[in-house]
C-alpha cells in the first residue's frame, strides 16, 4: 500500500520513518534530534555536485533533500540497509561482497576529488574538541580507563589526522549502503556528516563499524561463523578501493572512531553491554591491538 510506514526507528540523534511508495521505492524521512554529537542539517555546500559526479553505474551516492515538514528525505530501493539485513540474519556478509567491492572503487574516486580542501569531517572535529576539553562524565570514564598518557595520545592522533584532503562520507558503514535487489546497484547514503580530510578517516570508520557489527551480532540470534564473517566485507572493500592510505593512519582513525562511538552510545542510548565491552578493550586498542577486520588473523 503506497504511503505505508514499514520501518520506524530513532534515538535522541534522529528519528527515521520509511514509507513504501512502490515495490522498489521507499521514502526515508529523517528528522534530526537534539544530539550534540552527531551532525544534522544539510550536506555541506559544495559537496552535492561532487557526490553526484562520484557515482558509477553500479554505485550512487544518495544526497538527502530538505522537506517542508522538517528533516530530510531520500528515495531508495529498499526499506533498510545491508547492515540491517545482516544483523537481522536475512543475509550473510559474503552475499554483499560484490556490492561492497564496487562501493570501494566509488569511494576511492570520491577521495581523489577536491584535493587540498580544508576542513574536516564533523565527527573528528567534534571528537578533537571533546578530547581537549573533557567536558562530561564519559570523558572522565574514558580517562580513568585508559590513563592520561593514552588520552593525550588520542588527542595527538586527532590533530595529526585533521589534514587537508579529499571528500569524505564521514559515516562509511554497512548501515549507509542500500541495495536494489533488481540490479544490485548500491545506494550510499550521504549526510551532514560528510566533509573533507584524510582518506584514512573513512577507511578507519568502516573498519570500526564492521568490528562493532561483529560484537553486536555475536550477542544476537544470528551468530553462526558465516553470520559473523564481516571481515569478508573489509576484504571486498579494500580490493575495490586499492592501496593508498598508510596502515598506521587507518588504525588510528579506527580507534578514534571507536571513542566517538563510545560517546554516541552513552549520549544516545545510555550504558549497555557493548559500551562496557568496548570501553574495557580501549587501552589495548590505543596500545596497538588491531581492530577487526584490519587484521584478518583475528
PDB file of C-alpha atoms in Angstrom:
ATOM      1  CA  UNK A   1       0.000   0.000   0.000  1.00  0.00           C
ATOM      2  CA  UNK A   2       1.524   3.324  -1.081  1.00  0.00           C
ATOM      3  CA  UNK A   3       2.464   5.551   1.840  1.00  0.00           C
ATOM      4  CA  UNK A   4       2.512   2.721   4.385  1.00  0.00           C
ATOM      5  CA  UNK A   5       5.153   3.120   7.101  1.00  0.00           C
ATOM      6  CA  UNK A   6       7.195  -0.079   7.007  1.00  0.00           C
ATOM      7  CA  UNK A   7      10.073   0.809   9.340  1.00  0.00           C
ATOM      8  CA  UNK A   8      10.486   3.369  12.121  1.00  0.00           C
ATOM      9  CA  UNK A   9      13.403   3.788  14.487  1.00  0.00           C
ATOM     10  CA  UNK A  10      15.117   6.541  16.384  1.00  0.00           C
ATOM     11  CA  UNK A  11      17.470   7.776  19.083  1.00  0.00           C
ATOM     12  CA  UNK A  12      17.974  11.258  20.540  1.00  0.00           C
ATOM     13  CA  UNK A  13      20.186  11.886  17.479  1.00  0.00           C
ATOM     14  CA  UNK A  14      17.466  11.371  14.862  1.00  0.00           C
ATOM     15  CA  UNK A  15      14.217   9.613  14.017  1.00  0.00           C
ATOM     16  CA  UNK A  16      13.643   7.812  10.721  1.00  0.00           C
ATOM     17  CA  UNK A  17      10.346   6.740   9.171  1.00  0.00           C
ATOM     18  CA  UNK A  18      10.436   4.660   5.985  1.00  0.00           C
ATOM     19  CA  UNK A  19       7.321   4.728   3.791  1.00  0.00           C
ATOM     20  CA  UNK A  20       6.618   2.362   0.931  1.00  0.00           C
ATOM     21  CA  UNK A  21       5.889   4.228  -2.306  1.00  0.00           C
ATOM     22  CA  UNK A  22       6.017   1.252  -4.636  1.00  0.00           C
ATOM     23  CA  UNK A  23       7.511  -2.235  -4.983  1.00  0.00           C
ATOM     24  CA  UNK A  24      11.061  -0.856  -5.166  1.00  0.00           C
ATOM     25  CA  UNK A  25      10.606   2.705  -3.937  1.00  0.00           C
ATOM     26  CA  UNK A  26      10.854   3.740  -0.297  1.00  0.00           C
ATOM     27  CA  UNK A  27      10.801   7.253   1.127  1.00  0.00           C
ATOM     28  CA  UNK A  28      13.236   7.592   4.013  1.00  0.00           C
ATOM     29  CA  UNK A  29      12.248  10.602   6.126  1.00  0.00           C
ATOM     30  CA  UNK A  30      14.818  11.504   8.764  1.00  0.00           C
ATOM     31  CA  UNK A  31      14.209  14.172  11.406  1.00  0.00           C
ATOM     32  CA  UNK A  32      17.218  15.290  13.473  1.00  0.00           C
ATOM     33  CA  UNK A  33      17.028  15.261  17.251  1.00  0.00           C
ATOM     34  CA  UNK A  34      18.926  17.270  19.809  1.00  0.00           C
ATOM     35  CA  UNK A  35      22.239  15.444  19.673  1.00  0.00           C
ATOM     36  CA  UNK A  36      25.406  17.390  20.367  1.00  0.00           C
ATOM     37  CA  UNK A  37      27.457  14.513  18.967  1.00  0.00           C
ATOM     38  CA  UNK A  38      26.041  13.830  15.509  1.00  0.00           C
ATOM     39  CA  UNK A  39      25.930  16.463  12.767  1.00  0.00           C
ATOM     40  CA  UNK A  40      22.481  17.414  11.488  1.00  0.00           C
ATOM     41  CA  UNK A  41      21.117  19.520   8.675  1.00  0.00           C
ATOM     42  CA  UNK A  42      22.106  19.671   5.036  1.00  0.00           C
ATOM     43  CA  UNK A  43      25.064  18.233   3.197  1.00  0.00           C
ATOM     44  CA  UNK A  44      27.800  20.903   3.298  1.00  0.00           C
ATOM     45  CA  UNK A  45      27.837  23.467   0.488  1.00  0.00           C
ATOM     46  CA  UNK A  46      29.916  22.493  -2.493  1.00  0.00           C
ATOM     47  CA  UNK A  47      29.626  18.763  -1.918  1.00  0.00           C
ATOM     48  CA  UNK A  48      26.293  17.942  -3.534  1.00  0.00           C
ATOM     49  CA  UNK A  49      27.660  18.100  -7.077  1.00  0.00           C
ATOM     50  CA  UNK A  50      30.775  16.201  -6.029  1.00  0.00           C
ATOM     51  CA  UNK A  51      28.680  13.303  -4.766  1.00  0.00           C
ATOM     52  CA  UNK A  52      26.510  13.362  -7.886  1.00  0.00           C
ATOM     53  CA  UNK A  53      29.591  13.081 -10.102  1.00  0.00           C
ATOM     54  CA  UNK A  54      31.333  10.469  -7.954  1.00  0.00           C
ATOM     55  CA  UNK A  55      28.816   7.700  -8.574  1.00  0.00           C
ATOM     56  CA  UNK A  56      29.295   4.925 -11.104  1.00  0.00           C
ATOM     57  CA  UNK A  57      26.912   2.667 -12.985  1.00  0.00           C
ATOM     58  CA  UNK A  58      26.695   0.342 -10.013  1.00  0.00           C
ATOM     59  CA  UNK A  59      27.035   2.865  -7.178  1.00  0.00           C
ATOM     60  CA  UNK A  60      25.023   6.007  -6.490  1.00  0.00           C
ATOM     61  CA  UNK A  61      25.678   8.492  -3.698  1.00  0.00           C
ATOM     62  CA  UNK A  62      22.228   9.411  -2.366  1.00  0.00           C
ATOM     63  CA  UNK A  63      22.088  13.021  -1.161  1.00  0.00           C
ATOM     64  CA  UNK A  64      19.069  13.920   1.017  1.00  0.00           C
ATOM     65  CA  UNK A  65      16.655  16.713   0.171  1.00  0.00           C
ATOM     66  CA  UNK A  66      15.175  19.013   2.810  1.00  0.00           C
ATOM     67  CA  UNK A  67      11.374  18.886   3.053  1.00  0.00           C
ATOM     68  CA  UNK A  68       8.829  21.469   4.304  1.00  0.00           C
ATOM     69  CA  UNK A  69       7.603  19.271   7.153  1.00  0.00           C
ATOM     70  CA  UNK A  70      11.111  19.235   8.612  1.00  0.00           C
ATOM     71  CA  UNK A  71      14.044  16.920   8.247  1.00  0.00           C
ATOM     72  CA  UNK A  72      15.269  15.380   5.029  1.00  0.00           C
ATOM     73  CA  UNK A  73      14.178  12.723   2.552  1.00  0.00           C
ATOM     74  CA  UNK A  74      15.907  10.152   0.379  1.00  0.00           C
ATOM     75  CA  UNK A  75      14.071   7.854  -2.033  1.00  0.00           C
ATOM     76  CA  UNK A  76      15.741   4.445  -2.052  1.00  0.00           C
ATOM     77  CA  UNK A  77      15.092   0.965  -3.478  1.00  0.00           C
ATOM     78  CA  UNK A  78      14.834  -0.868  -0.140  1.00  0.00           C
ATOM     79  CA  UNK A  79      13.364  -0.148   3.270  1.00  0.00           C
ATOM     80  CA  UNK A  80      16.565  -0.988   5.158  1.00  0.00           C
ATOM     81  CA  UNK A  81      20.325  -1.005   4.678  1.00  0.00           C
ATOM     82  CA  UNK A  82      22.532  -4.037   4.201  1.00  0.00           C
ATOM     83  CA  UNK A  83      23.623  -3.519   7.808  1.00  0.00           C
ATOM     84  CA  UNK A  84      20.040  -4.107   8.911  1.00  0.00           C
ATOM     85  CA  UNK A  85      19.705  -7.208   6.732  1.00  0.00           C
ATOM     86  CA  UNK A  86      22.937  -8.643   8.146  1.00  0.00           C
ATOM     87  CA  UNK A  87      22.040  -8.112  11.801  1.00  0.00           C
ATOM     88  CA  UNK A  88      18.545  -9.490  11.159  1.00  0.00           C
ATOM     89  CA  UNK A  89      20.054 -12.665   9.721  1.00  0.00           C
ATOM     90  CA  UNK A  90      18.298 -12.279   6.379  1.00  0.00           C
ATOM     91  CA  UNK A  91      21.636 -12.210   4.548  1.00  0.00           C
ATOM     92  CA  UNK A  92      25.253 -13.211   5.127  1.00  0.00           C
ATOM     93  CA  UNK A  93      28.185 -10.800   4.765  1.00  0.00           C
ATOM     94  CA  UNK A  94      29.620 -12.727   1.825  1.00  0.00           C
ATOM     95  CA  UNK A  95      26.397 -12.161  -0.128  1.00  0.00           C
ATOM     96  CA  UNK A  96      27.231  -8.446  -0.309  1.00  0.00           C
ATOM     97  CA  UNK A  97      30.924  -8.793  -1.155  1.00  0.00           C
ATOM     98  CA  UNK A  98      30.376  -7.853  -4.806  1.00  0.00           C
ATOM     99  CA  UNK A  99      28.398  -4.767  -3.816  1.00  0.00           C
ATOM    100  CA  UNK A 100      30.928  -3.599  -1.235  1.00  0.00           C
ATOM    101  CA  UNK A 101      33.789  -4.085  -3.681  1.00  0.00           C
ATOM    102  CA  UNK A 102      32.071  -1.685  -6.090  1.00  0.00           C
ATOM    103  CA  UNK A 103      31.474   0.752  -3.248  1.00  0.00           C
ATOM    104  CA  UNK A 104      35.205   0.611  -2.504  1.00  0.00           C
ATOM    105  CA  UNK A 105      36.018   1.693  -6.048  1.00  0.00           C
ATOM    106  CA  UNK A 106      33.477   4.512  -5.948  1.00  0.00           C
ATOM    107  CA  UNK A 107      34.761   5.758  -2.593  1.00  0.00           C
ATOM    108  CA  UNK A 108      38.313   5.778  -3.976  1.00  0.00           C
ATOM    109  CA  UNK A 109      37.086   8.077  -6.741  1.00  0.00           C
ATOM    110  CA  UNK A 110      35.370  10.270  -4.169  1.00  0.00           C
ATOM    111  CA  UNK A 111      38.537  10.574  -2.111  1.00  0.00           C
ATOM    112  CA  UNK A 112      40.557  11.528  -5.166  1.00  0.00           C
ATOM    113  CA  UNK A 113      38.472  14.673  -5.724  1.00  0.00           C
ATOM    114  CA  UNK A 114      38.926  18.132  -4.198  1.00  0.00           C
ATOM    115  CA  UNK A 115      42.485  17.531  -3.020  1.00  0.00           C
ATOM    116  CA  UNK A 116      43.769  20.296  -0.785  1.00  0.00           C
ATOM    117  CA  UNK A 117      40.373  21.297   0.576  1.00  0.00           C
ATOM    118  CA  UNK A 118      40.456  22.455   4.178  1.00  0.00           C
ATOM    119  CA  UNK A 119      38.152  21.466   6.992  1.00  0.00           C
ATOM    120  CA  UNK A 120      37.409  18.010   8.290  1.00  0.00           C
ATOM    121  CA  UNK A 121      34.513  15.670   8.867  1.00  0.00           C
ATOM    122  CA  UNK A 122      32.256  16.745  11.751  1.00  0.00           C
ATOM    123  CA  UNK A 123      32.842  13.641  13.859  1.00  0.00           C
ATOM    124  CA  UNK A 124      36.605  14.206  14.019  1.00  0.00           C
ATOM    125  CA  UNK A 125      36.211  17.925  14.625  1.00  0.00           C
ATOM    126  CA  UNK A 126      33.814  17.253  17.499  1.00  0.00           C
ATOM    127  CA  UNK A 127      35.964  14.475  18.929  1.00  0.00           C
ATOM    128  CA  UNK A 128      39.086  16.649  18.867  1.00  0.00           C
ATOM    129  CA  UNK A 129      37.291  19.320  20.914  1.00  0.00           C
ATOM    130  CA  UNK A 130      35.966  16.687  23.306  1.00  0.00           C
ATOM    131  CA  UNK A 131      39.432  15.220  23.824  1.00  0.00           C
ATOM    132  CA  UNK A 132      40.827  18.690  24.503  1.00  0.00           C
ATOM    133  CA  UNK A 133      38.052  19.901  26.816  1.00  0.00           C
ATOM    134  CA  UNK A 134      36.998  16.642  28.562  1.00  0.00           C
ATOM    135  CA  UNK A 135      33.590  18.172  29.249  1.00  0.00           C
ATOM    136  CA  UNK A 136      31.428  15.310  30.504  1.00  0.00           C
ATOM    137  CA  UNK A 137      31.252  12.120  32.602  1.00  0.00           C
ATOM    138  CA  UNK A 138      32.024   9.927  29.579  1.00  0.00           C
ATOM    139  CA  UNK A 139      35.353  11.709  29.130  1.00  0.00           C
ATOM    140  CA  UNK A 140      36.098  11.103  32.807  1.00  0.00           C
ATOM    141  CA  UNK A 141      35.275   7.395  32.451  1.00  0.00           C
ATOM    142  CA  UNK A 142      37.455   7.023  29.367  1.00  0.00           C
ATOM    143  CA  UNK A 143      40.288   8.852  31.134  1.00  0.00           C
ATOM    144  CA  UNK A 144      40.050   6.578  34.174  1.00  0.00           C
ATOM    145  CA  UNK A 145      40.062   3.510  31.958  1.00  0.00           C
ATOM    146  CA  UNK A 146      42.958   4.383  29.644  1.00  0.00           C
ATOM    147  CA  UNK A 147      45.017   6.855  31.694  1.00  0.00           C
ATOM    148  CA  UNK A 148      46.386  10.301  30.957  1.00  0.00           C
ATOM    149  CA  UNK A 149      49.134   9.239  28.562  1.00  0.00           C
ATOM    150  CA  UNK A 150      46.814   7.290  26.264  1.00  0.00           C
ATOM    151  CA  UNK A 151      44.175  10.020  26.397  1.00  0.00           C
ATOM    152  CA  UNK A 152      46.793  12.559  25.308  1.00  0.00           C
ATOM    153  CA  UNK A 153      47.874  10.209  22.537  1.00  0.00           C
ATOM    154  CA  UNK A 154      44.304  10.124  21.211  1.00  0.00           C
ATOM    155  CA  UNK A 155      44.232  13.923  21.104  1.00  0.00           C
ATOM    156  CA  UNK A 156      47.519  13.925  19.195  1.00  0.00           C
ATOM    157  CA  UNK A 157      46.174  11.416  16.668  1.00  0.00           C
ATOM    158  CA  UNK A 158      43.081  13.539  16.122  1.00  0.00           C
ATOM    159  CA  UNK A 159      45.279  16.557  15.407  1.00  0.00           C
ATOM    160  CA  UNK A 160      47.546  14.612  13.049  1.00  0.00           C
ATOM    161  CA  UNK A 161      44.600  13.284  11.032  1.00  0.00           C
ATOM    162  CA  UNK A 162      42.900  16.688  10.720  1.00  0.00           C
ATOM    163  CA  UNK A 163      44.668  17.473   7.452  1.00  0.00           C
ATOM    164  CA  UNK A 164      43.533  18.732   4.037  1.00  0.00           C
ATOM    165  CA  UNK A 165      42.290  16.020   1.748  1.00  0.00           C
ATOM    166  CA  UNK A 166      39.550  14.760  -0.480  1.00  0.00           C
ATOM    167  CA  UNK A 167      35.821  14.446   0.053  1.00  0.00           C
ATOM    168  CA  UNK A 168      34.775  12.031   2.801  1.00  0.00           C
ATOM    169  CA  UNK A 169      31.459  10.383   3.616  1.00  0.00           C
ATOM    170  CA  UNK A 170      32.166  10.553   7.336  1.00  0.00           C
ATOM    171  CA  UNK A 171      29.823   7.646   8.118  1.00  0.00           C
ATOM    172  CA  UNK A 172      31.021   4.770   5.942  1.00  0.00           C
ATOM    173  CA  UNK A 173      29.453   1.541   7.218  1.00  0.00           C
ATOM    174  CA  UNK A 174      27.038  -1.231   6.181  1.00  0.00           C
ATOM    175  CA  UNK A 175      24.320   0.974   7.651  1.00  0.00           C
ATOM    176  CA  UNK A 176      24.663   3.541   4.853  1.00  0.00           C
ATOM    177  CA  UNK A 177      24.550   1.076   1.947  1.00  0.00           C
ATOM    178  CA  UNK A 178      21.145   0.253   0.456  1.00  0.00           C
ATOM    179  CA  UNK A 179      20.968  -2.304  -2.353  1.00  0.00           C
ATOM    180  CA  UNK A 180      18.468  -2.501  -5.194  1.00  0.00           C
ATOM    181  CA  UNK A 181      17.511  -6.171  -5.405  1.00  0.00           C
ATOM    182  CA  UNK A 182      16.743  -5.872  -9.122  1.00  0.00           C
ATOM    183  CA  UNK A 183      20.238  -4.990 -10.332  1.00  0.00           C
ATOM    184  CA  UNK A 184      22.305  -4.978  -7.089  1.00  0.00           C
ATOM    185  CA  UNK A 185      23.133  -1.321  -7.522  1.00  0.00           C
ATOM    186  CA  UNK A 186      24.391   0.236  -4.294  1.00  0.00           C
ATOM    187  CA  UNK A 187      22.898   3.463  -2.983  1.00  0.00           C
ATOM    188  CA  UNK A 188      25.288   5.018  -0.457  1.00  0.00           C
ATOM    189  CA  UNK A 189      23.597   7.429   1.938  1.00  0.00           C
ATOM    190  CA  UNK A 190      25.169  10.862   2.276  1.00  0.00           C
ATOM    191  CA  UNK A 191      24.508  13.038   5.310  1.00  0.00           C
ATOM    192  CA  UNK A 192      25.610  16.182   7.107  1.00  0.00           C
ATOM    193  CA  UNK A 193      28.486  14.070   8.451  1.00  0.00           C
ATOM    194  CA  UNK A 194      30.230  14.442   5.067  1.00  0.00           C
ATOM    195  CA  UNK A 195      33.256  16.691   4.786  1.00  0.00           C
ATOM    196  CA  UNK A 196      36.896  16.746   3.790  1.00  0.00           C
ATOM    197  CA  UNK A 197      40.032  15.123   5.104  1.00  0.00           C
ATOM    198  CA  UNK A 198      42.437  12.224   5.025  1.00  0.00           C
ATOM    199  CA  UNK A 199      41.040   9.124   3.267  1.00  0.00           C
ATOM    200  CA  UNK A 200      42.177   7.074   6.270  1.00  0.00           C
ATOM    201  CA  UNK A 201      39.282   8.578   8.234  1.00  0.00           C
ATOM    202  CA  UNK A 202      36.670   6.883   6.045  1.00  0.00           C
ATOM    203  CA  UNK A 203      38.602   3.607   5.973  1.00  0.00           C
ATOM    204  CA  UNK A 204      39.034   3.634   9.733  1.00  0.00           C
ATOM    205  CA  UNK A 205      35.349   4.425  10.149  1.00  0.00           C
ATOM    206  CA  UNK A 206      34.418   1.384   8.060  1.00  0.00           C
ATOM    207  CA  UNK A 207      36.834  -0.910   9.899  1.00  0.00           C
ATOM    208  CA  UNK A 208      35.440   0.177  13.264  1.00  0.00           C
ATOM    209  CA  UNK A 209      31.841  -0.220  12.073  1.00  0.00           C
ATOM    210  CA  UNK A 210      32.484  -3.753  10.832  1.00  0.00           C
ATOM    211  CA  UNK A 211      34.154  -4.644  14.115  1.00  0.00           C
ATOM    212  CA  UNK A 212      31.220  -3.292  16.104  1.00  0.00           C
ATOM    213  CA  UNK A 213      28.832  -5.201  13.838  1.00  0.00           C
ATOM    214  CA  UNK A 214      30.609  -8.409  14.833  1.00  0.00           C
ATOM    215  CA  UNK A 215      30.259  -7.503  18.522  1.00  0.00           C
ATOM    216  CA  UNK A 216      26.553  -6.720  18.173  1.00  0.00           C
ATOM    217  CA  UNK A 217      25.782  -9.756  16.007  1.00  0.00           C
ATOM    218  CA  UNK A 218      27.611 -12.084  18.387  1.00  0.00           C
ATOM    219  CA  UNK A 219      25.092 -11.122  21.095  1.00  0.00           C
ATOM    220  CA  UNK A 220      22.088 -11.740  18.858  1.00  0.00           C
ATOM    221  CA  UNK A 221      20.222 -14.718  17.490  1.00  0.00           C
ATOM    222  CA  UNK A 222      22.268 -14.943  14.277  1.00  0.00           C
ATOM    223  CA  UNK A 223      25.840 -15.628  15.381  1.00  0.00           C
ATOM    224  CA  UNK A 224      26.992 -18.599  13.325  1.00  0.00           C
ATOM    225  CA  UNK A 225      30.503 -18.172  11.878  1.00  0.00           C
ATOM    226  CA  UNK A 226      29.131 -17.222   8.458  1.00  0.00           C
ATOM    227  CA  UNK A 227      26.955 -14.519  10.052  1.00  0.00           C
ATOM    228  CA  UNK A 228      29.942 -13.038  11.874  1.00  0.00           C
ATOM    229  CA  UNK A 229      32.368 -13.009   8.938  1.00  0.00           C
ATOM    230  CA  UNK A 230      32.258  -9.251   8.406  1.00  0.00           C
ATOM    231  CA  UNK A 231      35.926  -9.427   7.507  1.00  0.00           C
ATOM    232  CA  UNK A 232      34.895 -10.574   4.040  1.00  0.00           C
ATOM    233  CA  UNK A 233      33.352  -7.128   3.546  1.00  0.00           C
ATOM    234  CA  UNK A 234      36.593  -5.434   4.563  1.00  0.00           C
ATOM    235  CA  UNK A 235      38.492  -7.590   2.083  1.00  0.00           C
ATOM    236  CA  UNK A 236      35.971  -6.748  -0.637  1.00  0.00           C
ATOM    237  CA  UNK A 237      36.066  -3.019   0.075  1.00  0.00           C
ATOM    238  CA  UNK A 238      39.865  -2.825   0.068  1.00  0.00           C
ATOM    239  CA  UNK A 239      40.020  -4.893  -3.129  1.00  0.00           C
ATOM    240  CA  UNK A 240      37.816  -2.297  -4.806  1.00  0.00           C
ATOM    241  CA  UNK A 241      39.490   0.678  -3.145  1.00  0.00           C
ATOM    242  CA  UNK A 242      43.100  -0.323  -3.739  1.00  0.00           C
ATOM    243  CA  UNK A 243      46.213   0.842  -1.919  1.00  0.00           C
ATOM    244  CA  UNK A 244      46.934   4.347  -0.755  1.00  0.00           C
ATOM    245  CA  UNK A 245      46.195   5.083   2.896  1.00  0.00           C
ATOM    246  CA  UNK A 246      49.003   4.297   5.358  1.00  0.00           C
ATOM    247  CA  UNK A 247      48.023   1.368   7.575  1.00  0.00           C
ATOM    248  CA  UNK A 248      49.008   3.236  10.756  1.00  0.00           C
ATOM    249  CA  UNK A 249      46.692   6.128   9.879  1.00  0.00           C
ATOM    250  CA  UNK A 250      43.780   3.768   9.219  1.00  0.00           C
ATOM    251  CA  UNK A 251      44.352   2.018  12.547  1.00  0.00           C
ATOM    252  CA  UNK A 252      44.491   5.315  14.435  1.00  0.00           C
ATOM    253  CA  UNK A 253      41.356   6.543  12.681  1.00  0.00           C
ATOM    254  CA  UNK A 254      39.579   3.319  13.657  1.00  0.00           C
ATOM    255  CA  UNK A 255      40.497   3.789  17.321  1.00  0.00           C
ATOM    256  CA  UNK A 256      39.358   7.422  17.248  1.00  0.00           C
ATOM    257  CA  UNK A 257      36.107   6.332  15.662  1.00  0.00           C
ATOM    258  CA  UNK A 258      35.689   3.778  18.475  1.00  0.00           C
ATOM    259  CA  UNK A 259      35.989   6.603  21.024  1.00  0.00           C
ATOM    260  CA  UNK A 260      33.434   8.590  19.024  1.00  0.00           C
ATOM    261  CA  UNK A 261      31.140   5.567  19.179  1.00  0.00           C
ATOM    262  CA  UNK A 262      31.507   5.377  22.958  1.00  0.00           C
ATOM    263  CA  UNK A 263      30.384   8.991  23.154  1.00  0.00           C
ATOM    264  CA  UNK A 264      27.448   8.260  20.849  1.00  0.00           C
ATOM    265  CA  UNK A 265      26.333   5.111  22.667  1.00  0.00           C
ATOM    266  CA  UNK A 266      26.354   6.836  26.029  1.00  0.00           C
ATOM    267  CA  UNK A 267      24.754  10.029  24.740  1.00  0.00           C
ATOM    268  CA  UNK A 268      22.029   8.399  22.649  1.00  0.00           C
ATOM    269  CA  UNK A 269      21.370   5.022  24.287  1.00  0.00           C
ATOM    270  CA  UNK A 270      22.947   5.070  27.724  1.00  0.00           C
ATOM    271  CA  UNK A 271      25.175   2.344  29.092  1.00  0.00           C
ATOM    272  CA  UNK A 272      24.835  -1.149  27.686  1.00  0.00           C
ATOM    273  CA  UNK A 273      26.876  -4.313  27.270  1.00  0.00           C
ATOM    274  CA  UNK A 274      28.522  -3.171  24.029  1.00  0.00           C
ATOM    275  CA  UNK A 275      29.597   0.115  25.670  1.00  0.00           C
ATOM    276  CA  UNK A 276      31.116  -1.723  28.637  1.00  0.00           C
ATOM    277  CA  UNK A 277      32.885  -4.227  26.396  1.00  0.00           C
ATOM    278  CA  UNK A 278      34.322  -1.587  24.073  1.00  0.00           C
ATOM    279  CA  UNK A 279      35.438   0.654  26.931  1.00  0.00           C
ATOM    280  CA  UNK A 280      37.178  -2.291  28.598  1.00  0.00           C
ATOM    281  CA  UNK A 281      39.107  -3.075  25.401  1.00  0.00           C
ATOM    282  CA  UNK A 282      40.107   0.522  24.657  1.00  0.00           C
ATOM    283  CA  UNK A 283      43.546   0.538  26.375  1.00  0.00           C
ATOM    284  CA  UNK A 284      44.717  -2.383  24.246  1.00  0.00           C
ATOM    285  CA  UNK A 285      43.416  -0.705  21.084  1.00  0.00           C
ATOM    286  CA  UNK A 286      45.295   2.501  21.848  1.00  0.00           C
ATOM    287  CA  UNK A 287      48.429   0.456  22.522  1.00  0.00           C
ATOM    288  CA  UNK A 288      48.293  -1.214  19.135  1.00  0.00           C
ATOM    289  CA  UNK A 289      45.751  -4.023  19.174  1.00  0.00           C
ATOM    290  CA  UNK A 290      44.246  -4.072  15.698  1.00  0.00           C
ATOM    291  CA  UNK A 291      40.535  -3.569  15.269  1.00  0.00           C
ATOM    292  CA  UNK A 292      38.929  -6.483  13.471  1.00  0.00           C
ATOM    293  CA  UNK A 293      38.767  -6.721  10.452  1.00  0.00           C
ATOM    294  CA  UNK A 294      42.004  -4.820   9.817  1.00  0.00           C
ATOM    295  CA  UNK A 295      43.823  -7.950  10.921  1.00  0.00           C
ATOM    296  CA  UNK A 296      42.063 -10.987   9.425  1.00  0.00           C
ATOM    297  CA  UNK A 297      44.149 -13.276  11.627  1.00  0.00           C
ATOM    298  CA  UNK A 298      41.809 -12.332  14.492  1.00  0.00           C
TER     299      UNK A 298
END
